[in-house]
CSV table of C-alpha atoms and ligand atoms in Angstrom, one decimal:
chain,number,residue,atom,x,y,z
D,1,UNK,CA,52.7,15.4,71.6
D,2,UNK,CA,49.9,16.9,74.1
D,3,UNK,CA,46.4,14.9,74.1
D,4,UNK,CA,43.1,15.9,76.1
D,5,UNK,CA,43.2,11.9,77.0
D,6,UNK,CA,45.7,9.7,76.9
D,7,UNK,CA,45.6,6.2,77.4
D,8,UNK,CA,47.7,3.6,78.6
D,9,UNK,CA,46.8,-0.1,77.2
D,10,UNK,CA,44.3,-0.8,74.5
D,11,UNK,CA,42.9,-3.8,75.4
D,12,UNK,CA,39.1,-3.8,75.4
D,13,UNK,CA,38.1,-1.7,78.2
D,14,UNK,CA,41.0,1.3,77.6
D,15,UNK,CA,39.8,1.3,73.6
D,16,UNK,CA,35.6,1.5,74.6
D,17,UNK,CA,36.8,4.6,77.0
D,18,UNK,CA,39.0,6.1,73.9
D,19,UNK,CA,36.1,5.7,71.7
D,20,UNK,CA,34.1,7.6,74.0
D,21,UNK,CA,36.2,10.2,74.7
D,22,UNK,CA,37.0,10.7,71.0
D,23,UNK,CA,33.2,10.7,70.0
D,24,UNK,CA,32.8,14.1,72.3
D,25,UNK,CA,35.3,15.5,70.1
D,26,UNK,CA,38.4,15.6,72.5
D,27,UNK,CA,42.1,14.6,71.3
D,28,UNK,CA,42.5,11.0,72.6
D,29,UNK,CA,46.1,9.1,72.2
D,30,UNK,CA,46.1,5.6,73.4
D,31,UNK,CA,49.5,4.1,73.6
D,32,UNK,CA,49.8,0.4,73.5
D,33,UNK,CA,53.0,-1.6,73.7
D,34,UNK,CA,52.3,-4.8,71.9
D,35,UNK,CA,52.3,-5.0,67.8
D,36,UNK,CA,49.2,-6.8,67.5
D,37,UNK,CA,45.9,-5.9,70.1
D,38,UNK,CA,44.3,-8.6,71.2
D,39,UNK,CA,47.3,-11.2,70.7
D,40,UNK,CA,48.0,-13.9,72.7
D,41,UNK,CA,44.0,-14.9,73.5
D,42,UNK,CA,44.0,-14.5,78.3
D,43,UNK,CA,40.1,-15.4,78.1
D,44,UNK,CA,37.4,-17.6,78.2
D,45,UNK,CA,35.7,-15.0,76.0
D,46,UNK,CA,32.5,-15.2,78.0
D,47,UNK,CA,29.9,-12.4,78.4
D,48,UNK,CA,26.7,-12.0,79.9
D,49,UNK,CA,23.8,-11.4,78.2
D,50,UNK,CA,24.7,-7.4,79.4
D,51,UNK,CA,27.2,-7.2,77.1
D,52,UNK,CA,24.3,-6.1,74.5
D,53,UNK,CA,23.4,-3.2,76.1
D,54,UNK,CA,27.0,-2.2,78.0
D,55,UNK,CA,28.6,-1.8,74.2
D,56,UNK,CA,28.5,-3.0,70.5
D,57,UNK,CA,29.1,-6.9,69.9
D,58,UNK,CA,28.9,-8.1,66.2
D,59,UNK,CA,27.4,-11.1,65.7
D,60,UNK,CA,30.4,-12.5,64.1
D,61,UNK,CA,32.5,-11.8,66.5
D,62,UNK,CA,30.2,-14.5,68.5
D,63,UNK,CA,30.9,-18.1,68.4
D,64,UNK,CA,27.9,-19.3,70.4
D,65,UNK,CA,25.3,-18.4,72.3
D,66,UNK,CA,24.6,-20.0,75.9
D,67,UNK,CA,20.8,-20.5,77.8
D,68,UNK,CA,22.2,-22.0,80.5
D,69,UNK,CA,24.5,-23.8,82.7
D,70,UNK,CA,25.2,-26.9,84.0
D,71,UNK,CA,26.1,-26.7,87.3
D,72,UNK,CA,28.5,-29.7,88.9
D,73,UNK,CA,29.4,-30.6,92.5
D,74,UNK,CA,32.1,-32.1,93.3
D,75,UNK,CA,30.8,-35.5,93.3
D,76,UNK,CA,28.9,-34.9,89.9
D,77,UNK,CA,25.3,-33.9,91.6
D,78,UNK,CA,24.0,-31.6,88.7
D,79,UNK,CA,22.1,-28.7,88.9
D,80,UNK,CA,20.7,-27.3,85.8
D,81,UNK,CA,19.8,-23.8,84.9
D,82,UNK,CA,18.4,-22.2,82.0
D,83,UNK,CA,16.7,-19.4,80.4
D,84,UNK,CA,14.2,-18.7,77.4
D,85,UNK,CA,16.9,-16.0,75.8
D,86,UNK,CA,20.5,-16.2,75.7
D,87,UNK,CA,22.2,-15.2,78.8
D,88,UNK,CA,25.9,-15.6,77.6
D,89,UNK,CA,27.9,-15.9,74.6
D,90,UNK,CA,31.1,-16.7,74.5
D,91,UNK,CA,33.4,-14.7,71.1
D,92,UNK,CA,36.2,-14.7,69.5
D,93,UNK,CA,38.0,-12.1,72.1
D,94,UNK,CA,41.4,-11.6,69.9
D,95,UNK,CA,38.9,-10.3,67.9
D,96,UNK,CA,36.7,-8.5,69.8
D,97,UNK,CA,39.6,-6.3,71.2
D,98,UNK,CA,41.3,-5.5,67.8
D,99,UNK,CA,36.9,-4.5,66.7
D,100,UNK,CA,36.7,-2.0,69.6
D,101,UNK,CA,40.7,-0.4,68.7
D,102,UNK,CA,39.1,0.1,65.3
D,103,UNK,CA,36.3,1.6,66.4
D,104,UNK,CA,38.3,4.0,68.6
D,105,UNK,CA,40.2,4.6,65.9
D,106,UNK,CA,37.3,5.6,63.7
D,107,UNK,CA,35.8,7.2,66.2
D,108,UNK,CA,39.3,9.7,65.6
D,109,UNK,CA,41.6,8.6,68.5
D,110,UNK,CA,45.4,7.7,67.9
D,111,UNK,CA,46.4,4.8,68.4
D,112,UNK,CA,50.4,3.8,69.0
D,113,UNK,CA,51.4,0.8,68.8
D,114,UNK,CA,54.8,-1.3,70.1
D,115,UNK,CA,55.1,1.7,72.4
D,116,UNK,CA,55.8,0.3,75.8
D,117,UNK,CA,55.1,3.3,78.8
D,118,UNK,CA,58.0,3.0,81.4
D,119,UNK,CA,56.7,5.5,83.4
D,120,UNK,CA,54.1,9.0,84.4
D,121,UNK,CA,54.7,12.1,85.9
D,122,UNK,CA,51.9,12.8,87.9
D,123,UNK,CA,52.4,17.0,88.2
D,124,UNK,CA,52.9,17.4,84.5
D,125,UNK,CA,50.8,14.7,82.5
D,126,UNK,CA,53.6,13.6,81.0
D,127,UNK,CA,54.0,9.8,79.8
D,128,UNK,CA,57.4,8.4,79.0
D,129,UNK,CA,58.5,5.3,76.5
D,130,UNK,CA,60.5,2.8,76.6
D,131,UNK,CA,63.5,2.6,73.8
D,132,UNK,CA,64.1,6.7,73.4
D,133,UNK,CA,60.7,6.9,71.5
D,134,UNK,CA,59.1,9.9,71.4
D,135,UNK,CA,57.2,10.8,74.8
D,136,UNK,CA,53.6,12.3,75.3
D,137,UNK,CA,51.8,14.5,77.5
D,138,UNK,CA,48.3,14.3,78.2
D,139,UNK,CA,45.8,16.7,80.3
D,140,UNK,CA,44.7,13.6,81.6
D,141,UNK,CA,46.4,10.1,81.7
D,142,UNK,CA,44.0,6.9,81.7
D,143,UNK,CA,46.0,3.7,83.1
D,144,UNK,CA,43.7,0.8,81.2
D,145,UNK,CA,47.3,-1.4,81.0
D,146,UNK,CA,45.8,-4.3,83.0
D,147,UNK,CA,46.6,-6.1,86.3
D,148,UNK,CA,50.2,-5.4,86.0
D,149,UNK,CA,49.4,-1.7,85.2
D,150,UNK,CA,52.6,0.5,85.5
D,151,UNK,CA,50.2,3.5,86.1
D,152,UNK,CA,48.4,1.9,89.0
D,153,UNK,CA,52.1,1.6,90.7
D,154,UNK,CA,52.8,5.5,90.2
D,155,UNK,CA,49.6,6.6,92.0
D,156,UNK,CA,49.6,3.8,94.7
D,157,UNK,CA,53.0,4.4,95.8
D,158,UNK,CA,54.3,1.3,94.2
D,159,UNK,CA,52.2,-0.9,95.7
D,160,UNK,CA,51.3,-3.6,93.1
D,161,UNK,CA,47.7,-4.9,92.3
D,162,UNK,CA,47.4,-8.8,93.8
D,163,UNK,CA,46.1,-11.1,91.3
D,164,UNK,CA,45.5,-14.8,90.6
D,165,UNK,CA,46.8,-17.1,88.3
D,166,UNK,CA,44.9,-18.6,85.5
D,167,UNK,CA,45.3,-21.1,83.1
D,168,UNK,CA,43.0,-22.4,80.3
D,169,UNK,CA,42.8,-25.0,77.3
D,170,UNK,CA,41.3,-25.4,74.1
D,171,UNK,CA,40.0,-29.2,73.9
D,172,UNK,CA,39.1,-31.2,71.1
D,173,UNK,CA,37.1,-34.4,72.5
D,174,UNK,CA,36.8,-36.4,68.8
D,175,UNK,CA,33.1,-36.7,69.5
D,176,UNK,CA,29.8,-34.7,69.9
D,177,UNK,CA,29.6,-34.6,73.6
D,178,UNK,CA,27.9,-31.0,74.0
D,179,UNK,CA,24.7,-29.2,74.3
D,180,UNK,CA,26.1,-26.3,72.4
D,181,UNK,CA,23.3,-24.2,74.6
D,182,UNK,CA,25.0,-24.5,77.6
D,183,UNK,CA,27.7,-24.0,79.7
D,184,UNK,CA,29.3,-26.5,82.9
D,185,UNK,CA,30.8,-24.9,85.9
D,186,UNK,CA,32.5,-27.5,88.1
D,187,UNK,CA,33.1,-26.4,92.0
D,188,UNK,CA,35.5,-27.8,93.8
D,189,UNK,CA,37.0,-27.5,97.1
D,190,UNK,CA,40.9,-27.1,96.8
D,191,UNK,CA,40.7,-24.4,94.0
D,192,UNK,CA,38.0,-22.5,95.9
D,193,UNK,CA,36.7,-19.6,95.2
D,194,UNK,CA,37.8,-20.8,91.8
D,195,UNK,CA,36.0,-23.7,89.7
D,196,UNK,CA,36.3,-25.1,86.6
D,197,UNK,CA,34.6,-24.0,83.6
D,198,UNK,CA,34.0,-26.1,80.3
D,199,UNK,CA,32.9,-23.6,77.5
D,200,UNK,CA,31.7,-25.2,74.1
D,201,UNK,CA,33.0,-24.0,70.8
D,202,UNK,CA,31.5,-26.2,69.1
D,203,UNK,CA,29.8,-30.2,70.4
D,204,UNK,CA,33.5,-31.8,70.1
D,205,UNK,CA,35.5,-28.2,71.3
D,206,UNK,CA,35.6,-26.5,74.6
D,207,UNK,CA,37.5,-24.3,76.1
D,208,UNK,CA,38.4,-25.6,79.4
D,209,UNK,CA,40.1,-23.4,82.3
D,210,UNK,CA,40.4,-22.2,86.0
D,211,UNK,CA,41.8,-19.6,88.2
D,212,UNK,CA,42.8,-19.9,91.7
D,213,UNK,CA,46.0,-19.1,93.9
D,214,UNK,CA,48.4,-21.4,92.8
D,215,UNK,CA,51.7,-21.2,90.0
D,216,UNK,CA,50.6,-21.7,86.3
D,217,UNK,CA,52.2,-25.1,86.4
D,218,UNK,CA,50.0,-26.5,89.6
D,219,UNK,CA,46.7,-25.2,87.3
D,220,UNK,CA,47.9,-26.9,84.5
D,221,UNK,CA,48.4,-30.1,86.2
D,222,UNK,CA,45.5,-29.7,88.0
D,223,UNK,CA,43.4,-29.0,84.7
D,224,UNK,CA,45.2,-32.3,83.1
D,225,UNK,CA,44.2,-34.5,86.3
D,226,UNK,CA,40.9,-33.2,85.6
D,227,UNK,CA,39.9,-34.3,82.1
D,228,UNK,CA,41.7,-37.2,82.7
D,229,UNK,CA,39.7,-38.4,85.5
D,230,UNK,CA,36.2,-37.7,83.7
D,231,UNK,CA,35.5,-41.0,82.2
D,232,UNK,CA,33.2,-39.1,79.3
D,233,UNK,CA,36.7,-37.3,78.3
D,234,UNK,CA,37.8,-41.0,77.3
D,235,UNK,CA,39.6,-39.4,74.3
D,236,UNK,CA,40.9,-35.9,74.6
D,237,UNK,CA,43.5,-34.0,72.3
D,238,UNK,CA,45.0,-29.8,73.9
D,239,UNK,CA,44.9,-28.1,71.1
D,240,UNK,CA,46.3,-24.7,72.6
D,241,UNK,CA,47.5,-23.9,76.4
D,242,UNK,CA,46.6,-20.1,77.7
D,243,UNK,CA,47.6,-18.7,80.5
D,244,UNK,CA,47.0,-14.8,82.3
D,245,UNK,CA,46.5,-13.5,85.2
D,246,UNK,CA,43.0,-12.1,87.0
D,247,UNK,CA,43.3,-9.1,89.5
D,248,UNK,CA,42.0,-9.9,92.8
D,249,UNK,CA,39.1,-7.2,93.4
D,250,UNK,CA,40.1,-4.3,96.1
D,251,UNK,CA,37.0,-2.4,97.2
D,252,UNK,CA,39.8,0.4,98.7
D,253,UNK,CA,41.6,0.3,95.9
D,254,UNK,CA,42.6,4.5,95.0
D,255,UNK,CA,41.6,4.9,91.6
D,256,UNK,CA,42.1,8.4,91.3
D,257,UNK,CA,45.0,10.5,91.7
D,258,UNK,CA,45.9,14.2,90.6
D,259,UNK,CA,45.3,13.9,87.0
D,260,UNK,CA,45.3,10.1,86.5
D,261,UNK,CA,42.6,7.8,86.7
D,262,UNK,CA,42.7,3.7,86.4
D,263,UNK,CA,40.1,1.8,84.3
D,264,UNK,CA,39.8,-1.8,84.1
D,265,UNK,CA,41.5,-4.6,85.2
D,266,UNK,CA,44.1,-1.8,86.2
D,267,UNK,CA,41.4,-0.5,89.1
D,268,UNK,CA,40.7,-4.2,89.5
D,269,UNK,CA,37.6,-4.0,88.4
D,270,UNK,CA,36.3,-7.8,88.4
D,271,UNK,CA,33.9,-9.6,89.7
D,272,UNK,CA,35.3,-11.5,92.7
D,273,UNK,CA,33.0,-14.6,92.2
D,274,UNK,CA,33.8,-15.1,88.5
D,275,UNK,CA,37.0,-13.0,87.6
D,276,UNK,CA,34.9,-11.9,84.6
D,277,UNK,CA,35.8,-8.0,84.2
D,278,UNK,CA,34.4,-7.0,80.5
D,279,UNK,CA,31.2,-6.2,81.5
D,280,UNK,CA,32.4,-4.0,84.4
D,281,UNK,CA,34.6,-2.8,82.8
D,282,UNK,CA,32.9,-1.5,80.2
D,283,UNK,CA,30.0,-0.2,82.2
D,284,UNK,CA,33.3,1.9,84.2
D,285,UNK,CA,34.3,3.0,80.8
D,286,UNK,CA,30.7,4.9,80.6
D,287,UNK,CA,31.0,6.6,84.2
D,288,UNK,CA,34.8,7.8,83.4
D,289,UNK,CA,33.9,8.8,80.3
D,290,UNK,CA,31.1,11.4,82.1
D,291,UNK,CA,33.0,11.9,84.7
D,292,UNK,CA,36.4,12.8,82.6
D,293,UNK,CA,34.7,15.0,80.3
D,294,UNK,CA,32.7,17.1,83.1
D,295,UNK,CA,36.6,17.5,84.0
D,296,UNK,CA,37.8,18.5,80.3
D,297,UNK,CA,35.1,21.2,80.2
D,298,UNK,CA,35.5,22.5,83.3
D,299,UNK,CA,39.3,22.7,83.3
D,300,UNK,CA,39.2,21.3,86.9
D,301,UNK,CA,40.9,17.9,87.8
D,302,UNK,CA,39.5,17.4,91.3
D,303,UNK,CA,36.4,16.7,90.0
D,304,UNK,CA,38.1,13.5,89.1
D,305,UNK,CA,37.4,12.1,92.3
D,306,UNK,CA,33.6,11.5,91.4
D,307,UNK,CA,34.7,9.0,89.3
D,308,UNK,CA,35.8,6.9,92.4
D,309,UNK,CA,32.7,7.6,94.4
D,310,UNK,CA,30.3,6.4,91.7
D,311,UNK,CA,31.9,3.6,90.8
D,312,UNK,CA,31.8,3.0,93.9
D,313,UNK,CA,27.9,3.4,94.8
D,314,UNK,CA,27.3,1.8,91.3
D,315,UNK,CA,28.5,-1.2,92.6
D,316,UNK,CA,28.4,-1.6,96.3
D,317,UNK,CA,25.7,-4.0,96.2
D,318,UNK,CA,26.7,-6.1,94.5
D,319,UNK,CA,30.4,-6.4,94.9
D,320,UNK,CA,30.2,-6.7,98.7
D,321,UNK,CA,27.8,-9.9,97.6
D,322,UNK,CA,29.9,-11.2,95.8
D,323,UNK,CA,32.7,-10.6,98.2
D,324,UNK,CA,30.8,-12.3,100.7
D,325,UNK,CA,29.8,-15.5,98.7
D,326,UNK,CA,33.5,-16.3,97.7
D,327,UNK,CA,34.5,-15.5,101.4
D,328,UNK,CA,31.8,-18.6,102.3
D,329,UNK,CA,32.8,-20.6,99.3
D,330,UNK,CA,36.6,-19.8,100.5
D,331,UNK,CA,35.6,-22.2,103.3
D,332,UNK,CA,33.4,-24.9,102.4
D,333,UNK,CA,34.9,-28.4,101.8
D,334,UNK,CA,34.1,-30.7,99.3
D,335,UNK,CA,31.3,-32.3,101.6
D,336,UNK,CA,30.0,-29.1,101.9
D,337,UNK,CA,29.5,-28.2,98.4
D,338,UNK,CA,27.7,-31.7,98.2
D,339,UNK,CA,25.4,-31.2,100.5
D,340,UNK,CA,24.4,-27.9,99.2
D,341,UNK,CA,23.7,-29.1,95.7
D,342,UNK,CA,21.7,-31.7,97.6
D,343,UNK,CA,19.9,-29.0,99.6
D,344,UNK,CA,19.8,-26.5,96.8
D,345,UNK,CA,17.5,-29.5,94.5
D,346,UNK,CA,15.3,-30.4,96.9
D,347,UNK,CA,14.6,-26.3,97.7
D,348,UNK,CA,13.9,-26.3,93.6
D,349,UNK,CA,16.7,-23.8,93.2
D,350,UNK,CA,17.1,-24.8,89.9
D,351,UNK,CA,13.5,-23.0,89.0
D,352,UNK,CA,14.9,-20.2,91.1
D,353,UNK,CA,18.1,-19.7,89.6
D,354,UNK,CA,16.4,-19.8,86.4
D,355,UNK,CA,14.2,-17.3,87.2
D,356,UNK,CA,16.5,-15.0,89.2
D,357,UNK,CA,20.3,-15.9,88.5
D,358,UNK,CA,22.0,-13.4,86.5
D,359,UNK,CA,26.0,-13.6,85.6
D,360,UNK,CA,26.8,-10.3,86.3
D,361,UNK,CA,24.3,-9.2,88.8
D,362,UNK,CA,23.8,-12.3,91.4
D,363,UNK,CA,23.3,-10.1,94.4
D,364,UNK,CA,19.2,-10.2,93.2
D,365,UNK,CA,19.4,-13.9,93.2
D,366,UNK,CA,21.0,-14.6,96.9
D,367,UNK,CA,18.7,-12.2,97.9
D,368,UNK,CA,15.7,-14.3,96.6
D,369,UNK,CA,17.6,-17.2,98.3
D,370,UNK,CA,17.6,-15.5,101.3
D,371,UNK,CA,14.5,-14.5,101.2
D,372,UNK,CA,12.9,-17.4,101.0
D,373,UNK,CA,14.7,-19.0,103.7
D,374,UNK,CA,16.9,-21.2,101.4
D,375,UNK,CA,20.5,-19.7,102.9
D,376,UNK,CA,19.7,-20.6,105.9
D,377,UNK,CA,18.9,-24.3,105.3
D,378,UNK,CA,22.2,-25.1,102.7
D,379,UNK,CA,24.7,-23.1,104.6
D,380,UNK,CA,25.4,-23.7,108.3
D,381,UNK,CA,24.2,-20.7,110.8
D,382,UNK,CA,27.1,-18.4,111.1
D,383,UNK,CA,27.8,-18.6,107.5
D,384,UNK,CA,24.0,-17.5,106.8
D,385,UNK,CA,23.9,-14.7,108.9
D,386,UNK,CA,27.1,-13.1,107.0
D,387,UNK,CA,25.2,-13.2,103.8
D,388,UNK,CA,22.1,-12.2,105.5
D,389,UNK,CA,23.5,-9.0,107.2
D,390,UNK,CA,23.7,-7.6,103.6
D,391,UNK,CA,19.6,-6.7,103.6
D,392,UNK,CA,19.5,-5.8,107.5
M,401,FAD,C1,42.2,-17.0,81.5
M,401,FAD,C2,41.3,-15.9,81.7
M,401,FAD,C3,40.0,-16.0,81.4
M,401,FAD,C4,39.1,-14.9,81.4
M,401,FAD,N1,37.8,-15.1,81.1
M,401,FAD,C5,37.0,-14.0,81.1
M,401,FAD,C6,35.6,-14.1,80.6
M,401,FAD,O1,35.2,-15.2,80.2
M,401,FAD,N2,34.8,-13.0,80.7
M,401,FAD,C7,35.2,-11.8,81.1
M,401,FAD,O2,34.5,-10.9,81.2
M,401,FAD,N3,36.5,-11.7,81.6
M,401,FAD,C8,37.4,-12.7,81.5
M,401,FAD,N4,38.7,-12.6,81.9
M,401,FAD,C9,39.1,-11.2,82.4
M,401,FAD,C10,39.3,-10.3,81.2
M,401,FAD,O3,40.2,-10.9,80.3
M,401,FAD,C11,39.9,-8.9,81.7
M,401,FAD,O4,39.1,-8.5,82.7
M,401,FAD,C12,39.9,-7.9,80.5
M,401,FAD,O5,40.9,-8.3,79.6
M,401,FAD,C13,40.3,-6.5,81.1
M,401,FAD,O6,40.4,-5.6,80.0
M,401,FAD,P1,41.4,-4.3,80.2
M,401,FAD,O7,41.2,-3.6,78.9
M,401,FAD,O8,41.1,-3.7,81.5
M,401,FAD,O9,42.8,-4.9,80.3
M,401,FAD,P2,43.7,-5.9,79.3
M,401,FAD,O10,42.8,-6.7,78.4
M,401,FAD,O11,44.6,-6.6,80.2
M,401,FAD,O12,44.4,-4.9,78.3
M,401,FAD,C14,45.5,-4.1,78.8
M,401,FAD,C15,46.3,-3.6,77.6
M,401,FAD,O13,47.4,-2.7,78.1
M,401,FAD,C16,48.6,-3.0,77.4
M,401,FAD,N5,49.7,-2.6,78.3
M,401,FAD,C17,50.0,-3.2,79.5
M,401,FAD,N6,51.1,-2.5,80.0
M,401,FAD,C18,51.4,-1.5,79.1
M,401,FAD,C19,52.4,-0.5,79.1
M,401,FAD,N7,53.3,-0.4,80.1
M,401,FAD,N8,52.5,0.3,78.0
M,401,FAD,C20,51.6,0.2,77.0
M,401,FAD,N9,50.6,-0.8,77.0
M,401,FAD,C21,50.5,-1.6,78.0
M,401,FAD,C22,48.5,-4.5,77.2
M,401,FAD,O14,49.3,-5.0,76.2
M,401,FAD,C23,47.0,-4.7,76.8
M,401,FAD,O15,46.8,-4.6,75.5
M,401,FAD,C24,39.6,-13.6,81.9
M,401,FAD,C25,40.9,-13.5,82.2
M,401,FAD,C26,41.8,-14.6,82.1
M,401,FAD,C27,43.2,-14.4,82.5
């Protein structure tokens, strides 16, 4: 079977680009090997306030919206943030990714599923399966199949994305212990970059998690300790253990080649800072999308390569920022994150990261930061000027 598009993977990112692609009228096939989309749940389910205007989030789909955050030093110092409007929500991701196959779906493309892709052939387009089923050829292949993405191998001569572990439970504390409005973010030295993230589902239920560079059962143990050691946590039940695994962001990443492109956590397309990569995914769905149609019309796959040099420009800013601050958090030590919160409250960062702090854009708020001279007072001198060199 020959397709305009196809796509490998249909988790939420690869089904938003089908969707697209399918609305201009062009014959997408997405090819997707597990039965059910979406199933098991590798997510905190937690999108910024972007996510409104980056693609279509039904309102039952969300479990609670967020104004702010608490955020918690290693020693509990506690900064708190918050806005007048919601500026996350965390949803019910199983079913936000089978919502946007649907709509793909709707929209006209095909969708296969329990079809496993072994492997591309980059001359001719086409896409073979695993278990002798039926193979496909597409004018264009998409590889949105995630960090581990089998198309990412073929066009970077099998060199394999580097990722992170992470590891995440659902918590049931037998009490109302939350401020369903926001969320608590708690740093810490030995999983830097990582932190900790407690996300309530409801005032008794969180979802509680981490990511850093260490085996799923370190996280886990490390998570345990954790609740453990909070004396509010004083009764505690795990109601589900998840685990996944977050690519590690590669600004030189090649996410073009011949007739392929990579979308997605398959072009590592996170945020360093957070690991979060809906958002940016979605808003990379947007630019393939132009970009892979332009190619369609045209008949001409080298204008493929645009797609890699706006995504690139798009996001330059901001992902050499963030870059930057988890290279300084990399190397601060619990004493230093202390003194910082310190710092930051007497500076009134709170008011400022109200007014600036953004999830998925933060470059605008260490720029403020830097601005008003507030870097150079919480971080020592040589890890200031790093940041600062970004606005020279
Ligand atoms: C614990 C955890 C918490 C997270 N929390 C957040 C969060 O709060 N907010 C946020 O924005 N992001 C979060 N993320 C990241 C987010 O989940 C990913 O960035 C997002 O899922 C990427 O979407 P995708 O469509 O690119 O890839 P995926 O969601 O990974 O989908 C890839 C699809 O491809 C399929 N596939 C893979 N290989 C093949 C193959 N060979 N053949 C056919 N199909 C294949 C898979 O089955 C899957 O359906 C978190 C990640 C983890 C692990």
């Amino acid at each position: 079977m020959t397709y305009d598009i196809l796509i490998v993977g249909a988790g939420p990112v690869g089904s938003t680009y089908a969707r697209y692609m399918a609305e201009k009228g062009y014959k997408v096939g997405i090819i997707e090997k597990k039965s059910r989309i979406g199933v098991p749940l590798q997510c905190a389910g937690l999108l910024g306030r972007q996510i409104k205007e980056v693609n279509i989030l039904p309102s039952e789909l969300i479990i609670n919206p967020f104004y702010g955050a608490y955020l918690h030093s290693p020693s509990d110092r506690i900064l708190k943030v918050a806005k007048n409007n919601p500026e996350a929500y965390v949803v019910d991701r199983v079913g936000y990714d089978q919502f946007l196959a649907e709509l793909a779906v709707d929209a006209g493309a095909e969708l296969f599923l329990k079809h496993q892709v072994k492997d591309i052939n980059l001359k001719n387009g086409m896409v073979y399966i695993k278990n002798g089923k039926e193979d496909f050829r597409g004018r264009i292949i998409v590889g949105a199949d995630g960090y581990n993405s089998v198309v990412a191998l073929k066009i970077s001569n099998n060199e394999h994305n580097h990722s992170l572990q992470a590891a995440q439970f659902k918590v049931d504390f037998d009490k109302n212990l939350f401020d369903m409005d926001y969320v608590h973010l708690y740093a810490d030295a030995s999983i830097s970059p990582g932190f900790i993230w407690l996300i309530p589902l409801s005032s008794s239920e969180a979802r509680v998690g981490l990511f850093g560079n260490s085996d799923y059962h370190s996280l886990n143990k490390y998570l345990k300790d954790f609740l453990n050691n909070n004396p509010a946590f004083d009764n505690y039940s795990l109601m589900k253990k998840y685990q996944g695994r977050i690519p590690i962001f590669n600004p030189k990443k090649n996410i073009v080649k011949d007739n392929v492109i990579l979308l997605g956590d398959a072009a590592s397309q996170v945020k360093p800072t957070t690991g979060g990569g809906l958002i940016m995914g979605f808003k990379c769905a947007q630019i393939a999308a132009n970009i892979t149609g332009k190619a369609l019309e045209n008949d001409d796959n080298t204008i493929l390569k645009q797609y890699q040099s706006q995504y690139r420009k798009k996001f330059k800013t901001e992902l050499n920022t963030q870059l930057r601050v988890q290279k300084i958090f990399k190397s601060l030590t619990d004493e230093d994150l202390d003194l910082m919160f310190i710092k930051l409250k007497e500076e009134g960062a709170e008011d400022i990261i109200s007014e600036y702090g953004e999830m998925d854009d933060q470059a605008p708020l260490v720029k403020e930061l830097f601005k008003r001279g507030i870097i150079f007072k919480i971080l020592p001198k040589i890890l200031a000027r790093g940041i600062s060199a970004l606005w020279k």
